[in-house]
Amino acid sequence: MMKKVLALLMSIALVVSLAACGGNIGTSKEGSNSSKTVETPAASGKSIVVYFSRTGEQDKFGVIEKGNTKIVAEIIAEKVGTDTFEIVPKNDNYPMTFDALCDVAKEEQSNNARPEIKDTVKDFDTYDTIYLGYPIWWTDLPMICYTFLESYDFNGKTIVPFCTHEGSADADTQKMIQDAVPKATVKEVLAIRGQDAQNNQDEVKKQIEDWLK
């Protein structure tokens, strides 16, 4: 009789043990499948190229009809296949001559100005990644770009900056953008020489392709 009871107890224990192991395997497998389907916001969401650019007299190569940053922005938008938005001043009083523009840019910076923007980005909340383009003015972003950064909620969004310059490179503007929108993720800046944007676009396209990788 005792042997029968012991045999019955061992059978029950074996069944319970197998059931427990089966539950663990099922949970592990389900967790593995779930992790494979997770996508990052940048991969699954929309993106937009936003840029500020100027025409007129340049320091090293005369008068231009299309802004350096606009040229770069259009190349990026074409390669990424995304929307674009140009930051245009509501009251465009920027001079077309180089020295006068430098003076205005310096004054805006000294006053920490926030020039108004003419239009707004429609459905901004639907964009997860913002490619932000700007020229370097006095080793900083133009003040109107700060207007843009302060006009929207960048919480959880990714900013991918690019700039045009004539020797200052990115001027540490990644940090400046990050300070302005601390809840966003700000990527490394692509810095393109303005002369290349105007006269060597094949090289610019190569730089952009490498950067986008």
mmCIF file of C-alpha atoms in Angstrom:
data_model
loop_
_atom_site.group_PDB
_atom_site.id
_atom_site.type_symbol
_atom_site.label_atom_id
_atom_site.label_comp_id
_atom_site.label_asym_id
_atom_site.label_seq_id
_atom_site.Cartn_x
_atom_site.Cartn_y
_atom_site.Cartn_z
ATOM 1 C CA MET A 1 0.000 0.000 0.000
ATOM 2 C CA MET A 2 2.783 2.395 0.960
ATOM 3 C CA LYS A 3 4.542 1.734 -2.366
ATOM 4 C CA LYS A 4 1.371 2.604 -4.302
ATOM 5 C CA VAL A 5 0.998 5.908 -2.383
ATOM 6 C CA LEU A 6 4.627 6.857 -3.032
ATOM 7 C CA ALA A 7 4.275 6.030 -6.735
ATOM 8 C CA LEU A 8 1.136 8.167 -6.960
ATOM 9 C CA LEU A 9 2.847 11.138 -5.256
ATOM 10 C CA MET A 10 5.852 10.899 -7.596
ATOM 11 C CA SER A 11 3.568 10.877 -10.652
ATOM 12 C CA ILE A 12 1.766 14.003 -9.449
ATOM 13 C CA ALA A 13 5.090 15.795 -8.818
ATOM 14 C CA LEU A 14 6.333 14.910 -12.302
ATOM 15 C CA VAL A 15 3.184 16.302 -13.946
ATOM 16 C CA VAL A 16 3.441 19.569 -11.982
ATOM 17 C CA SER A 17 7.117 19.901 -12.888
ATOM 18 C CA LEU A 18 6.476 19.420 -16.612
ATOM 19 C CA ALA A 19 3.626 21.934 -16.557
ATOM 20 C CA ALA A 20 5.848 24.532 -14.931
ATOM 21 C CA CYS A 21 8.623 24.059 -17.486
ATOM 22 C CA GLY A 22 6.132 24.269 -20.323
ATOM 23 C CA GLY A 23 4.915 27.630 -19.005
ATOM 24 C CA ASN A 24 8.448 29.012 -18.908
ATOM 25 C CA ILE A 25 9.166 27.959 -22.478
ATOM 26 C CA GLY A 26 5.981 29.581 -23.677
ATOM 27 C CA THR A 27 6.738 32.878 -21.937
ATOM 28 C CA SER A 28 10.298 32.949 -23.240
ATOM 29 C CA LYS A 29 9.186 32.305 -26.801
ATOM 30 C CA GLU A 30 6.471 34.965 -26.674
ATOM 31 C CA GLY A 31 8.927 37.502 -25.250
ATOM 32 C CA SER A 32 11.388 36.777 -28.064
ATOM 33 C CA ASN A 33 8.736 37.276 -30.747
ATOM 34 C CA SER A 34 7.566 40.547 -29.173
ATOM 35 C CA SER A 35 11.065 42.022 -29.096
ATOM 36 C CA LYS A 36 11.508 41.382 -32.811
ATOM 37 C CA THR A 37 8.443 43.445 -33.735
ATOM 38 C CA VAL A 38 9.412 46.586 -31.800
ATOM 39 C CA GLU A 39 10.381 49.494 -34.086
ATOM 40 C CA THR A 40 12.052 52.749 -33.153
ATOM 41 C CA PRO A 41 10.097 55.990 -33.714
ATOM 42 C CA ALA A 42 12.640 57.143 -36.305
ATOM 43 C CA ALA A 43 12.175 53.932 -38.280
ATOM 44 C CA SER A 44 8.385 53.797 -38.117
ATOM 45 C CA GLY A 45 7.443 57.495 -37.997
ATOM 46 C CA LYS A 46 7.439 60.376 -40.433
ATOM 47 C CA SER A 47 10.318 62.752 -41.037
ATOM 48 C CA ILE A 48 10.595 66.292 -42.356
ATOM 49 C CA VAL A 49 13.420 68.545 -43.520
ATOM 50 C CA VAL A 50 13.162 72.012 -41.949
ATOM 51 C CA TYR A 51 15.653 74.678 -42.993
ATOM 52 C CA PHE A 52 16.533 78.368 -42.938
ATOM 53 C CA SER A 53 18.503 79.690 -45.895
ATOM 54 C CA ARG A 54 19.429 83.012 -47.491
ATOM 55 C CA THR A 55 20.291 84.298 -50.939
ATOM 56 C CA GLY A 56 22.217 87.441 -51.846
ATOM 57 C CA GLU A 57 25.853 88.398 -51.497
ATOM 58 C CA GLN A 58 28.204 85.818 -49.991
ATOM 59 C CA ASP A 59 31.596 86.363 -48.411
ATOM 60 C CA LYS A 60 33.711 84.370 -50.869
ATOM 61 C CA PHE A 61 31.805 83.827 -54.104
ATOM 62 C CA GLY A 62 29.504 86.723 -54.945
ATOM 63 C CA VAL A 63 25.726 86.807 -55.223
ATOM 64 C CA ILE A 64 23.776 83.535 -55.140
ATOM 65 C CA GLU A 65 20.235 82.915 -56.356
ATOM 66 C CA LYS A 66 19.617 79.801 -54.235
ATOM 67 C CA GLY A 67 20.757 79.587 -50.635
ATOM 68 C CA ASN A 68 23.499 77.147 -49.665
ATOM 69 C CA THR A 69 21.431 75.518 -46.941
ATOM 70 C CA LYS A 70 18.433 75.212 -49.246
ATOM 71 C CA ILE A 71 20.546 73.294 -51.766
ATOM 72 C CA VAL A 72 21.660 70.844 -49.082
ATOM 73 C CA ALA A 73 18.125 70.570 -47.693
ATOM 74 C CA GLU A 74 16.697 69.667 -51.087
ATOM 75 C CA ILE A 75 19.325 66.962 -51.624
ATOM 76 C CA ILE A 76 18.587 65.444 -48.201
ATOM 77 C CA ALA A 77 14.824 65.564 -48.781
ATOM 78 C CA GLU A 78 15.225 63.834 -52.136
ATOM 79 C CA LYS A 79 17.420 61.067 -50.721
ATOM 80 C CA VAL A 80 15.281 60.504 -47.632
ATOM 81 C CA GLY A 81 12.003 60.955 -49.508
ATOM 82 C CA THR A 82 10.437 63.317 -47.017
ATOM 83 C CA ASP A 83 8.501 66.563 -46.605
ATOM 84 C CA THR A 84 10.163 69.981 -46.408
ATOM 85 C CA PHE A 85 9.445 73.230 -44.603
ATOM 86 C CA GLU A 86 11.374 76.458 -45.139
ATOM 87 C CA ILE A 87 11.707 78.828 -42.188
ATOM 88 C CA VAL A 88 10.750 82.205 -43.655
ATOM 89 C CA PRO A 89 10.705 85.391 -41.542
ATOM 90 C CA LYS A 90 7.297 86.993 -41.067
ATOM 91 C CA ASN A 91 8.923 90.372 -41.642
ATOM 92 C CA ASP A 92 11.892 89.748 -43.896
ATOM 93 C CA ASN A 93 14.163 92.698 -43.255
ATOM 94 C CA TYR A 94 17.432 90.823 -43.711
ATOM 95 C CA PRO A 95 19.843 92.745 -45.996
ATOM 96 C CA MET A 96 21.034 91.188 -49.246
ATOM 97 C CA THR A 97 24.608 92.479 -48.878
ATOM 98 C CA PHE A 98 27.052 90.421 -46.850
ATOM 99 C CA ASP A 99 28.429 93.015 -44.418
ATOM 100 C CA ALA A 100 24.994 94.445 -43.638
ATOM 101 C CA LEU A 101 23.581 90.956 -43.028
ATOM 102 C CA CYS A 102 26.462 90.208 -40.654
ATOM 103 C CA ASP A 103 25.635 93.341 -38.685
ATOM 104 C CA VAL A 104 21.955 92.410 -38.379
ATOM 105 C CA ALA A 105 22.794 88.826 -37.410
ATOM 106 C CA LYS A 106 25.194 90.075 -34.727
ATOM 107 C CA GLU A 107 22.603 92.488 -33.356
ATOM 108 C CA GLU A 108 19.975 89.737 -33.165
ATOM 109 C CA GLN A 109 22.415 87.511 -31.328
ATOM 110 C CA SER A 110 23.389 90.255 -28.870
ATOM 111 C CA ASN A 111 19.705 90.887 -28.117
ATOM 112 C CA ASN A 112 18.859 87.174 -27.964
ATOM 113 C CA ALA A 113 16.144 88.004 -30.482
ATOM 114 C CA ARG A 114 13.380 85.670 -31.607
ATOM 115 C CA PRO A 115 12.301 86.808 -35.088
ATOM 116 C CA GLU A 116 8.787 85.696 -36.003
ATOM 117 C CA ILE A 117 8.288 82.940 -38.569
ATOM 118 C CA LYS A 118 5.765 83.435 -41.368
ATOM 119 C CA ASP A 119 4.165 79.973 -41.389
ATOM 120 C CA THR A 120 3.893 76.921 -39.158
ATOM 121 C CA VAL A 121 4.571 73.235 -39.734
ATOM 122 C CA LYS A 122 1.209 71.530 -40.221
ATOM 123 C CA ASP A 123 0.640 68.401 -38.133
ATOM 124 C CA PHE A 124 4.029 68.764 -36.464
ATOM 125 C CA ASP A 125 3.124 66.112 -33.891
ATOM 126 C CA THR A 126 3.036 63.461 -36.632
ATOM 127 C CA TYR A 127 6.768 63.862 -37.330
ATOM 128 C CA ASP A 128 9.231 61.840 -35.282
ATOM 129 C CA THR A 129 12.462 62.918 -37.011
ATOM 130 C CA ILE A 130 13.289 66.511 -37.948
ATOM 131 C CA TYR A 131 16.263 67.236 -40.201
ATOM 132 C CA LEU A 132 17.130 70.808 -39.218
ATOM 133 C CA GLY A 133 19.274 72.926 -41.554
ATOM 134 C CA TYR A 134 20.819 76.355 -41.011
ATOM 135 C CA PRO A 135 23.818 78.535 -41.934
ATOM 136 C CA ILE A 136 26.360 79.280 -39.218
ATOM 137 C CA TRP A 137 26.038 82.927 -38.170
ATOM 138 C CA TRP A 138 28.622 84.189 -35.698
ATOM 139 C CA THR A 139 29.422 80.616 -34.561
ATOM 140 C CA ASP A 140 25.790 79.982 -33.707
ATOM 141 C CA LEU A 141 22.431 79.165 -35.244
ATOM 142 C CA PRO A 142 20.527 82.144 -36.649
ATOM 143 C CA MET A 143 18.194 83.410 -33.936
ATOM 144 C CA ILE A 144 15.139 82.578 -36.031
ATOM 145 C CA CYS A 145 16.068 78.897 -35.690
ATOM 146 C CA TYR A 146 15.660 79.238 -31.929
ATOM 147 C CA THR A 147 12.206 80.668 -32.628
ATOM 148 C CA PHE A 148 11.424 77.446 -34.455
ATOM 149 C CA LEU A 149 12.831 75.228 -31.693
ATOM 150 C CA GLU A 150 10.802 77.061 -29.055
ATOM 151 C CA SER A 151 7.558 76.974 -31.062
ATOM 152 C CA TYR A 152 6.938 73.216 -30.932
ATOM 153 C CA ASP A 153 7.011 70.325 -28.499
ATOM 154 C CA PHE A 154 10.137 68.267 -29.255
ATOM 155 C CA ASN A 155 9.646 65.828 -26.392
ATOM 156 C CA GLY A 156 10.696 62.372 -27.620
ATOM 157 C CA LYS A 157 11.572 63.575 -31.127
ATOM 158 C CA THR A 158 14.878 63.170 -32.942
ATOM 159 C CA ILE A 159 16.630 66.182 -34.479
ATOM 160 C CA VAL A 160 19.206 65.525 -37.187
ATOM 161 C CA PRO A 161 21.048 68.838 -37.778
ATOM 162 C CA PHE A 162 22.954 69.986 -40.840
ATOM 163 C CA CYS A 163 24.615 73.334 -41.515
ATOM 164 C CA THR A 164 26.516 75.308 -44.125
ATOM 165 C CA HIS A 165 29.596 77.345 -43.287
ATOM 166 C CA GLU A 166 32.770 78.879 -44.650
ATOM 167 C CA GLY A 167 35.336 77.657 -42.160
ATOM 168 C CA SER A 168 33.668 77.392 -38.752
ATOM 169 C CA ALA A 169 32.385 73.827 -39.348
ATOM 170 C CA ASP A 170 29.415 73.008 -37.098
ATOM 171 C CA ALA A 171 30.499 75.509 -34.386
ATOM 172 C CA ASP A 172 29.347 73.068 -31.667
ATOM 173 C CA THR A 173 25.719 73.714 -32.606
ATOM 174 C CA GLN A 174 24.710 70.167 -31.666
ATOM 175 C CA LYS A 175 25.106 71.187 -28.021
ATOM 176 C CA MET A 176 23.276 74.474 -28.584
ATOM 177 C CA ILE A 177 20.298 72.663 -30.070
ATOM 178 C CA GLN A 178 20.349 70.078 -27.299
ATOM 179 C CA ASP A 179 20.352 72.834 -24.677
ATOM 180 C CA ALA A 180 17.391 74.487 -26.404
ATOM 181 C CA VAL A 181 15.339 71.261 -26.571
ATOM 182 C CA PRO A 182 16.635 69.002 -23.777
ATOM 183 C CA LYS A 183 13.846 66.430 -24.189
ATOM 184 C CA ALA A 184 14.792 65.714 -27.820
ATOM 185 C CA THR A 185 17.546 63.453 -29.113
ATOM 186 C CA VAL A 186 19.984 65.547 -31.142
ATOM 187 C CA LYS A 187 22.285 63.738 -33.561
ATOM 188 C CA GLU A 188 25.717 64.739 -34.870
ATOM 189 C CA VAL A 189 25.741 67.751 -37.209
ATOM 190 C CA LEU A 190 26.568 67.427 -40.906
ATOM 191 C CA ALA A 191 28.675 70.485 -41.825
ATOM 192 C CA ILE A 192 28.910 71.427 -45.514
ATOM 193 C CA ARG A 193 30.930 74.288 -46.963
ATOM 194 C CA GLY A 194 28.770 76.826 -48.757
ATOM 195 C CA GLN A 195 31.181 76.890 -51.694
ATOM 196 C CA ASP A 196 30.697 73.148 -52.149
ATOM 197 C CA ALA A 197 26.919 73.510 -52.019
ATOM 198 C CA GLN A 198 27.141 75.987 -54.902
ATOM 199 C CA ASN A 199 29.948 74.524 -56.983
ATOM 200 C CA ASN A 200 30.622 70.907 -56.028
ATOM 201 C CA GLN A 201 27.273 69.219 -55.497
ATOM 202 C CA ASP A 202 28.547 65.751 -56.424
ATOM 203 C CA GLU A 203 30.851 65.908 -53.397
ATOM 204 C CA VAL A 204 27.996 67.220 -51.243
ATOM 205 C CA LYS A 205 25.775 64.317 -52.308
ATOM 206 C CA LYS A 206 28.526 61.873 -51.351
ATOM 207 C CA GLN A 207 28.919 63.508 -47.931
ATOM 208 C CA ILE A 208 25.167 63.338 -47.387
ATOM 209 C CA GLU A 209 25.005 59.673 -48.397
ATOM 210 C CA ASP A 210 27.802 58.809 -45.939
ATOM 211 C CA TRP A 211 26.097 60.860 -43.211
ATOM 212 C CA LEU A 212 22.729 59.203 -43.727
ATOM 213 C CA LYS A 213 24.277 55.762 -43.283
#
